[in-house]
mmCIF file of C-alpha atoms in Angstrom:
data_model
loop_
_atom_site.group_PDB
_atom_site.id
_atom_site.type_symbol
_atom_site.label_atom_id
_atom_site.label_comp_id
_atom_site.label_asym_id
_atom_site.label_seq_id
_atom_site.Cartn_x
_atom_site.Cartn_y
_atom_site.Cartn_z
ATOM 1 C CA UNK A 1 0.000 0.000 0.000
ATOM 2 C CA UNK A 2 1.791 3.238 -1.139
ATOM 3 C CA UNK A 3 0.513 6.384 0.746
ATOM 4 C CA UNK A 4 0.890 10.005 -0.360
ATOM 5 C CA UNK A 5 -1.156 13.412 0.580
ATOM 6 C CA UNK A 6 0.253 16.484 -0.517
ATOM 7 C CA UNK A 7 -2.579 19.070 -1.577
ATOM 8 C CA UNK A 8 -2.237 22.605 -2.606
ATOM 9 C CA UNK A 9 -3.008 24.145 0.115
ATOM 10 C CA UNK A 10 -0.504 22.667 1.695
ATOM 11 C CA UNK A 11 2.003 23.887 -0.384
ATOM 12 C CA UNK A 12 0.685 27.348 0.045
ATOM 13 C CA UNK A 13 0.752 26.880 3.847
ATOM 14 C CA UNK A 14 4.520 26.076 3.617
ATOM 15 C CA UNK A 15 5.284 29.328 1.494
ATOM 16 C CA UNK A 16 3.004 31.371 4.950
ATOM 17 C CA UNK A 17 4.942 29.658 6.996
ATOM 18 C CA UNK A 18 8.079 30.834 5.475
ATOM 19 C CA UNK A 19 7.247 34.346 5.052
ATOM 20 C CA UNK A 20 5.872 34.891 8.930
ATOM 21 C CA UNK A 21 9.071 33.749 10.493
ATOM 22 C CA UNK A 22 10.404 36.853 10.342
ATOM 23 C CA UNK A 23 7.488 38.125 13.024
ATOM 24 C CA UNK A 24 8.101 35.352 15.088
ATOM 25 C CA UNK A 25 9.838 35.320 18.234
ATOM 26 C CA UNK A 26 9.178 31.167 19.631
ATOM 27 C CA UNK A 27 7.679 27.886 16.810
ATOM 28 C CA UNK A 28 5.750 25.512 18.631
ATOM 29 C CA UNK A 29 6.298 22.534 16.984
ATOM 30 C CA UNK A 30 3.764 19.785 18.134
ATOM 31 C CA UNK A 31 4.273 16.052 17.352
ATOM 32 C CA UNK A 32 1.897 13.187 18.195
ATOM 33 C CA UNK A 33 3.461 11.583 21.233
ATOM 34 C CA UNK A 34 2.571 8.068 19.988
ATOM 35 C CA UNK A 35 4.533 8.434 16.230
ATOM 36 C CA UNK A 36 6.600 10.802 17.965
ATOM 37 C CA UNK A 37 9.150 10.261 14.337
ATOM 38 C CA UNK A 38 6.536 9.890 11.696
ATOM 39 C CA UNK A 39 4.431 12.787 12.524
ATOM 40 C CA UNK A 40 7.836 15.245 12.373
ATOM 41 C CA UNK A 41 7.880 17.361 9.113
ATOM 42 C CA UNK A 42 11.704 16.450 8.248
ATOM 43 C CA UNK A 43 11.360 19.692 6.185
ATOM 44 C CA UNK A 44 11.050 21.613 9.887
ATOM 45 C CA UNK A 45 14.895 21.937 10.800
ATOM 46 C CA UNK A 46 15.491 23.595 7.129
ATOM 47 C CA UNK A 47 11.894 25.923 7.218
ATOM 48 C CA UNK A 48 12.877 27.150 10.956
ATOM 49 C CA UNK A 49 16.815 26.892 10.714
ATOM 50 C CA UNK A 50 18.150 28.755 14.254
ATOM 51 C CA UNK A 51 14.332 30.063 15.707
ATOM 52 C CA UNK A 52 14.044 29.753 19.025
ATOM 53 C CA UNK A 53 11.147 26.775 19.639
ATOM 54 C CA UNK A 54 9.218 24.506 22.006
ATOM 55 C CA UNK A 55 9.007 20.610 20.813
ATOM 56 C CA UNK A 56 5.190 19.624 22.157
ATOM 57 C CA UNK A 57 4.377 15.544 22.376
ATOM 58 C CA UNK A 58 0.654 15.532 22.629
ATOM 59 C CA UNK A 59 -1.623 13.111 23.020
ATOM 60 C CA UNK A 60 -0.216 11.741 25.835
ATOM 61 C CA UNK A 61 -3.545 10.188 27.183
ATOM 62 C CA UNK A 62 -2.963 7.438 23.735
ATOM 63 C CA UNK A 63 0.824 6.872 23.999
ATOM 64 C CA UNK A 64 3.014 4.394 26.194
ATOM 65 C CA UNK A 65 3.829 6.841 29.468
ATOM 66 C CA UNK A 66 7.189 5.628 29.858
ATOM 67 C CA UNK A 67 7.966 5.617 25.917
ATOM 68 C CA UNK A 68 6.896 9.242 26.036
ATOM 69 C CA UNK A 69 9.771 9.868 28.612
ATOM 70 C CA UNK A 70 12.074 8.113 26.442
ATOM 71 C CA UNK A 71 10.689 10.762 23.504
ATOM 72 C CA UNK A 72 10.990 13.601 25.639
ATOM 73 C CA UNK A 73 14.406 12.970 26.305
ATOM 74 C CA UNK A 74 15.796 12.238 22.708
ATOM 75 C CA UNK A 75 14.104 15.576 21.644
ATOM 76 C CA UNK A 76 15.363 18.038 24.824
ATOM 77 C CA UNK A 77 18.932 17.350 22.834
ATOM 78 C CA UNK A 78 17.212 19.449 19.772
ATOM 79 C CA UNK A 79 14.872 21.913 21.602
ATOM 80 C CA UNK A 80 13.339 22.712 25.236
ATOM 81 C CA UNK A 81 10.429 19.640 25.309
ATOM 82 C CA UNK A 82 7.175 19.160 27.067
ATOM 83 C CA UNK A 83 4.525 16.666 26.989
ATOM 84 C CA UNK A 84 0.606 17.725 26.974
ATOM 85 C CA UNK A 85 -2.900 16.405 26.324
ATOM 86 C CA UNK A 86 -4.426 19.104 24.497
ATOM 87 C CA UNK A 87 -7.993 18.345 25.280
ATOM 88 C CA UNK A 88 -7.764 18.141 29.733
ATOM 89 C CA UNK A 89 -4.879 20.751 29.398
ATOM 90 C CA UNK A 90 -2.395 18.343 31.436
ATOM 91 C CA UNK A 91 1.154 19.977 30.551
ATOM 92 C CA UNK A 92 -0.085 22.807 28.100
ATOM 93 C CA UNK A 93 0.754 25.705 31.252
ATOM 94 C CA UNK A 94 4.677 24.673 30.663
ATOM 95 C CA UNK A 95 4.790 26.024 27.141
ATOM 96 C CA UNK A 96 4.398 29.375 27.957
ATOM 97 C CA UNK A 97 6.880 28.940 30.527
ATOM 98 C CA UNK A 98 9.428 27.379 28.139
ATOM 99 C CA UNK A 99 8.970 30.320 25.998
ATOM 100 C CA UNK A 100 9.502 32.895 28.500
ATOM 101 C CA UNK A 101 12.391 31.347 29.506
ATOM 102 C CA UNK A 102 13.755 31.087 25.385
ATOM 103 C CA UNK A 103 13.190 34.852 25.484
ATOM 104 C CA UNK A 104 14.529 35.555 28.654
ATOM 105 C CA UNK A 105 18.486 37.183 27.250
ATOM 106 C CA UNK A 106 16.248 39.167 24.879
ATOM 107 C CA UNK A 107 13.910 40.905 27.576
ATOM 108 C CA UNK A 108 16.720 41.484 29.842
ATOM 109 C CA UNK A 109 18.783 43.435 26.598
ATOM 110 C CA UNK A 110 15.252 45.195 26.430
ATOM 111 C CA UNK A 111 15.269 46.306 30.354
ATOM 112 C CA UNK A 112 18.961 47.111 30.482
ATOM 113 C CA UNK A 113 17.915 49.868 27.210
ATOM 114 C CA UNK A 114 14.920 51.252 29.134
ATOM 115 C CA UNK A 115 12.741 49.345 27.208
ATOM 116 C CA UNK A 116 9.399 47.310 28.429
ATOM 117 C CA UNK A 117 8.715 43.913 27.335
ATOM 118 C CA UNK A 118 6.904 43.375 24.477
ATOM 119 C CA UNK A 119 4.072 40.199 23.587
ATOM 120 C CA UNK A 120 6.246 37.137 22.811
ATOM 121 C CA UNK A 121 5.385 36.015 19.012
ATOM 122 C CA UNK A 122 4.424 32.438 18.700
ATOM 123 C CA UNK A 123 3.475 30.226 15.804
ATOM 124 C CA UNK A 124 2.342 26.388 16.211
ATOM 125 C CA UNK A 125 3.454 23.983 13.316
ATOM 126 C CA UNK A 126 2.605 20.393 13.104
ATOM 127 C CA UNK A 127 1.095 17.651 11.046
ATOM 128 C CA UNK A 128 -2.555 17.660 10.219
ATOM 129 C CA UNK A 129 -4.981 16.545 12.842
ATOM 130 C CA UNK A 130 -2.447 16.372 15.607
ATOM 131 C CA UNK A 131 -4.476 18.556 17.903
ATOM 132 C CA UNK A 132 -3.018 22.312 17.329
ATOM 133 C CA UNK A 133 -6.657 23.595 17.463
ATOM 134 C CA UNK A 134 -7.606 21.788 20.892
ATOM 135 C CA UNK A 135 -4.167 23.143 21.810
ATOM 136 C CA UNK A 136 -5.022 26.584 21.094
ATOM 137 C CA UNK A 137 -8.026 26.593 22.668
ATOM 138 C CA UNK A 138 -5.937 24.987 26.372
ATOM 139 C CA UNK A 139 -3.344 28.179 25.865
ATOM 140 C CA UNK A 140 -6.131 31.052 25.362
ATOM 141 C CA UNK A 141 -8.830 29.599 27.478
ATOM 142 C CA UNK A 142 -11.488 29.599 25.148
ATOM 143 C CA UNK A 143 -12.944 27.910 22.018
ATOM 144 C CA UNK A 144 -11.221 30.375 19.646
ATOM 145 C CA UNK A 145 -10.151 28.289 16.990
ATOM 146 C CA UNK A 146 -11.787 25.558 15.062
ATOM 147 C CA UNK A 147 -11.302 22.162 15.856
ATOM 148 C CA UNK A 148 -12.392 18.619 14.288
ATOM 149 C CA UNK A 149 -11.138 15.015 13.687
ATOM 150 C CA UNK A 150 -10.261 15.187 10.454
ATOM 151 C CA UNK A 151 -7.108 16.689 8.387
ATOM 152 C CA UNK A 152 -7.257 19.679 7.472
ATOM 153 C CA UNK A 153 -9.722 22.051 9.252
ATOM 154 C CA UNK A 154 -7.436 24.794 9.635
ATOM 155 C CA UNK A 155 -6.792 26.038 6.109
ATOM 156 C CA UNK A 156 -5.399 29.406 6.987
ATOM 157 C CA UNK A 157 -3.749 31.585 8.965
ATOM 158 C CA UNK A 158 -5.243 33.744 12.033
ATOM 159 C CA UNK A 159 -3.600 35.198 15.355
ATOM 160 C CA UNK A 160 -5.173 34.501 18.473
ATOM 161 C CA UNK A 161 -4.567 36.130 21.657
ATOM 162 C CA UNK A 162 -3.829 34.108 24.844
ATOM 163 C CA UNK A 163 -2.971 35.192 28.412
ATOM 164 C CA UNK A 164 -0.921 38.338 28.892
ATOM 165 C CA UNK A 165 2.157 38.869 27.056
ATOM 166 C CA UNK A 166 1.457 36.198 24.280
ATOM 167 C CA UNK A 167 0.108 36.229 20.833
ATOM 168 C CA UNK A 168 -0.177 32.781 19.049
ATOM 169 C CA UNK A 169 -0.499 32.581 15.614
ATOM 170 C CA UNK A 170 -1.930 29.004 14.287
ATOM 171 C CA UNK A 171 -1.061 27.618 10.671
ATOM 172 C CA UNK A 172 -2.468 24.875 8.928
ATOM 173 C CA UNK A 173 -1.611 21.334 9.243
ATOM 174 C CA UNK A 174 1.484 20.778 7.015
ATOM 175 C CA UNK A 175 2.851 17.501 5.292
ATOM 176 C CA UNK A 176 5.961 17.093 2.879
ATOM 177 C CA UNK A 177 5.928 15.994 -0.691
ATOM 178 C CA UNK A 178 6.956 12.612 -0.272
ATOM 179 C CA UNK A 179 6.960 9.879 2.531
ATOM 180 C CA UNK A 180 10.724 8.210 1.413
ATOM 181 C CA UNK A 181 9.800 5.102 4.195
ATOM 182 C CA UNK A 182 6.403 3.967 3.581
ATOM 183 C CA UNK A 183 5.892 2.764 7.556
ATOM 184 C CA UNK A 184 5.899 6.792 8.168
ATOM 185 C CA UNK A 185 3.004 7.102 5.728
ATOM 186 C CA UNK A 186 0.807 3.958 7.316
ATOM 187 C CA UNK A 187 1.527 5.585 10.818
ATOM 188 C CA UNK A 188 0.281 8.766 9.969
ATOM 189 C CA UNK A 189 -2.746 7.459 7.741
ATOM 190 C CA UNK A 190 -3.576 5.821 11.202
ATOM 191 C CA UNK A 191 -3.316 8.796 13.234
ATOM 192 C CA UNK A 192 -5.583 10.472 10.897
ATOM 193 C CA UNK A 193 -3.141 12.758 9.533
ATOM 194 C CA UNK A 194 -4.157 11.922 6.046
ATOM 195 C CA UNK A 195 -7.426 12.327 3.973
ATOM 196 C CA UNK A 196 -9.411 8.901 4.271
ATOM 197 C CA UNK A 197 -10.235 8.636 0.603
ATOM 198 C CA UNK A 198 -5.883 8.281 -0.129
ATOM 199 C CA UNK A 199 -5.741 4.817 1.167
ATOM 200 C CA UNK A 200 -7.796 1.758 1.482
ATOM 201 C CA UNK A 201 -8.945 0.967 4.653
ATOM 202 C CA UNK A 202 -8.927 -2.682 4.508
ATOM 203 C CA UNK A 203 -4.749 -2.668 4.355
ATOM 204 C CA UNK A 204 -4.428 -0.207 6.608
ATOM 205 C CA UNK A 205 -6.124 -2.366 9.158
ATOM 206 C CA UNK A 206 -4.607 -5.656 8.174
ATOM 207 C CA UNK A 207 -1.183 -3.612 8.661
ATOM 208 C CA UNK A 208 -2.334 -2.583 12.353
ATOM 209 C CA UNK A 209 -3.520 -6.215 12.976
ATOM 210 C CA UNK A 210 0.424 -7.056 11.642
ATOM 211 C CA UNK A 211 1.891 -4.393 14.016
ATOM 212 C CA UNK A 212 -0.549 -4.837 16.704
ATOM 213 C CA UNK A 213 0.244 -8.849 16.994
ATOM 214 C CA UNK A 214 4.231 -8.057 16.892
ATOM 215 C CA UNK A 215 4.146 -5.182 19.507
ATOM 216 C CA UNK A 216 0.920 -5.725 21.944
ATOM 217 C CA UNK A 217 -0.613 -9.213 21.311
ATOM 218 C CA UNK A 218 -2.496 -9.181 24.807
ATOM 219 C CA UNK A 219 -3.839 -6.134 24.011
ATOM 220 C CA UNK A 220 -5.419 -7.116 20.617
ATOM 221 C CA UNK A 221 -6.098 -10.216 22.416
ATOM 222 C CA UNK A 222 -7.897 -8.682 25.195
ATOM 223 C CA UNK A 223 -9.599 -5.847 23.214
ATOM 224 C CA UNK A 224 -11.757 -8.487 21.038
ATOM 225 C CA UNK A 225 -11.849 -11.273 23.262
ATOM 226 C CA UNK A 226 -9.978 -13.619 20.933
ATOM 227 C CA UNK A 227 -8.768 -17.097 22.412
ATOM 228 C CA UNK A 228 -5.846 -16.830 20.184
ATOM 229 C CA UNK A 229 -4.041 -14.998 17.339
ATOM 230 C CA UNK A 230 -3.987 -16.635 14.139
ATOM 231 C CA UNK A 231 -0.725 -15.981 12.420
ATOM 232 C CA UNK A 232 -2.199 -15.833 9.454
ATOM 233 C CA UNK A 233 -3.526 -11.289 9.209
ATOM 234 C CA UNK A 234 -6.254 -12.146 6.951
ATOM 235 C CA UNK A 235 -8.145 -14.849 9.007
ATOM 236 C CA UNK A 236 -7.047 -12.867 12.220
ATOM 237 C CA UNK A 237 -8.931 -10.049 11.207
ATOM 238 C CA UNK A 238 -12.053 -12.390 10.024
ATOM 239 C CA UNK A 239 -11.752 -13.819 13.465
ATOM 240 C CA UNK A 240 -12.464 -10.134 15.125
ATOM 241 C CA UNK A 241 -15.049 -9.595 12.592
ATOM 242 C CA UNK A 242 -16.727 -12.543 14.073
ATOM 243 C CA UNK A 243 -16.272 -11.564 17.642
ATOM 244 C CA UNK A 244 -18.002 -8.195 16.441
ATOM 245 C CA UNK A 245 -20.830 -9.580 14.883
ATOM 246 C CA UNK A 246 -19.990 -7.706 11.380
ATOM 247 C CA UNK A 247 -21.112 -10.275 9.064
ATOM 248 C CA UNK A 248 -23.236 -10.486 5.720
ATOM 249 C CA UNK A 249 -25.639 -12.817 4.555
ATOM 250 C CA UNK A 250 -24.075 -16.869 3.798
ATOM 251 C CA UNK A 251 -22.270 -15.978 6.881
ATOM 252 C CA UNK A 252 -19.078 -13.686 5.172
ATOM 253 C CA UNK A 253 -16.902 -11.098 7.128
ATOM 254 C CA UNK A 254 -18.266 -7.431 5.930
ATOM 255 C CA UNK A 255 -14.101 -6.979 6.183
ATOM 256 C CA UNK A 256 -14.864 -3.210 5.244
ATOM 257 C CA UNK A 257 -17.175 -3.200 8.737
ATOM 258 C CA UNK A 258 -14.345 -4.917 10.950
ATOM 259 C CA UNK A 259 -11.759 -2.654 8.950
ATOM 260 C CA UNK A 260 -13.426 0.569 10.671
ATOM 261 C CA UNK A 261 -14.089 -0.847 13.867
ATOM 262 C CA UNK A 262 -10.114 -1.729 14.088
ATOM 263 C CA UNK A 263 -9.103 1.843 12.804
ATOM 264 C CA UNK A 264 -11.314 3.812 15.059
ATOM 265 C CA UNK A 265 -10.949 2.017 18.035
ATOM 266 C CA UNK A 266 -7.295 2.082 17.719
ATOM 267 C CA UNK A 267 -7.405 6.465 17.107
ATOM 268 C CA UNK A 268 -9.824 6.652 20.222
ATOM 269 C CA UNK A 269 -6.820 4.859 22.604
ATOM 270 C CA UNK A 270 -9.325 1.946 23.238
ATOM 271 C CA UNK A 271 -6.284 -1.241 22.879
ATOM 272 C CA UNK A 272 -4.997 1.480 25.944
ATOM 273 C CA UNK A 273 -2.019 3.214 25.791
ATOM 274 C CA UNK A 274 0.553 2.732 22.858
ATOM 275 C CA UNK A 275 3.727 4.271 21.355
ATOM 276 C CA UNK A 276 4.389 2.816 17.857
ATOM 277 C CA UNK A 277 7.620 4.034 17.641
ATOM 278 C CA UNK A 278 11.003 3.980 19.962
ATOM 279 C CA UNK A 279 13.635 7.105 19.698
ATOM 280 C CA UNK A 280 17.119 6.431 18.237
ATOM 281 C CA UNK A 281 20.004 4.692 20.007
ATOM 282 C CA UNK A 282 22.941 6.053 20.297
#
């Protein structure tokens, strides 16, 4: 199954993104803590070169806790880190603090000149459908920007005021061209990072069956009730259609049916908490 999302508004989004650094003072780039790899732009280093930013993991509710300490970690090598779950607000209050802190030298420069401090610049950055909009809302309080579980509700640009001395300004989701490793673009199609009608469904779920049975067996075990996990994907995923009752007349697996069961209940955290990806040794 070969993946690939890149629409023009994305590329326009890019070019924004580019032109607004220069008003910028901290990036906020957020990943999803549970592809903590996949859902980094590797375009992000080269669009933000040295600005000053804030590396978010959210989603922390879904991902492996101790995984995401592992993450946080590997990243506070590349940038000041915090983990959050943008919809109870757990962790969001330490990324204003991280960014007062980045600007700290600057506001003392301003002081020593006589100067006051000025609103610290923000922008957030991130894949689509990783929660920037839910994130907003934590940081200023209130249901200012739009927010929906699907890719690609933010398609431009607006700045939204938060607590005192802040102004955030929110982009649209942004992917790259080309996934080079295919596993980055099944990760994010399960995520939701990518428009449903790009892939089939059907693989996609055999392939989290797959990776599912490798990395958490009692979990796919537990979550369907399943005696057993037959090596074989295809029957294994017949066998949960079963257990779920999604069958057609003569008896056959409606494997489209199972398919979405396996997808959804995987993006709403019900096999319980899971990291699909570990952070570079070494």
């Amino acid at each position: 199954m070969t993946i690939q999302w890149y629409p023009g508004h994305m590329v326009r989004a890019k070019r924004q993104v580019e032109d607004r650094l220069k008003l910028i003072d901290v990036v906020i780039e957020l990943l999803d803590a549970r592809i903590p790899f996949s859902s980094r732009n590797p375009d992000i280093d080269d669009i933000l070169k040295d600005q000053k930013r804030v590396i978010v993991l959210n989603k922390i509710d879904l991902a492996d806790p101790e995984q995401t300490k592992s993450w946080k970690r590997y990243f506070a090598n590349i940038a000041p880190t915090v983990a959050v779950n943008s919809l109870t607000g757990q962790g969001v209050s330490q990324i204003l603090k991280l960014a007062r802190d980045l600007m700290d030298k600057e506001f003392v420069a301003l002081k020593a000149k006589g100067r006051n401090e000025r609103n610290i610049r923000m922008m957030i950055v991130g894949i689509p459908n990783v929660g920037k909009s839910q994130l907003i809302n934590q940081l200023s309080n209130k249901s200012s920007a739009k927010t929906g579980n699907r890719p690609g509700v933010t398609r431009g640009q607006q700045w939204v005021k938060l607590k005192k001395g802040f102004e955030l300004l929110d982009t649209p989701g942004i992917l790259w061209p080309k996934f080079e490793d295919q596993q980055v673009g099944f990760r994010l199609a399960l995520a939701g990072a990518i428009k449903e009608t790009i892939f089939d469904s059907e693989l996609l779920a055999y392939k989290l069956v797959e990776l599912l049975s490798e990395v958490a067996p009692e979990k796919l075990e537990e979550r369907f009730k399943l005696d057993y996990l037959n090596p074989d994907t295809y029957e294994l995923v017949a066998d949960i259609g079963r257990k779920r009752g999604c069958l057609q007349s003569g008896g056959r697996i409606d494997r489209d049916r199972t398919s979405d069961i396996i997808i959804k209940e995987f993006r709403d955290g019900k096999f319980g908490n899971l990291t699909l990806e570990l952070p570079p040794q070494g």
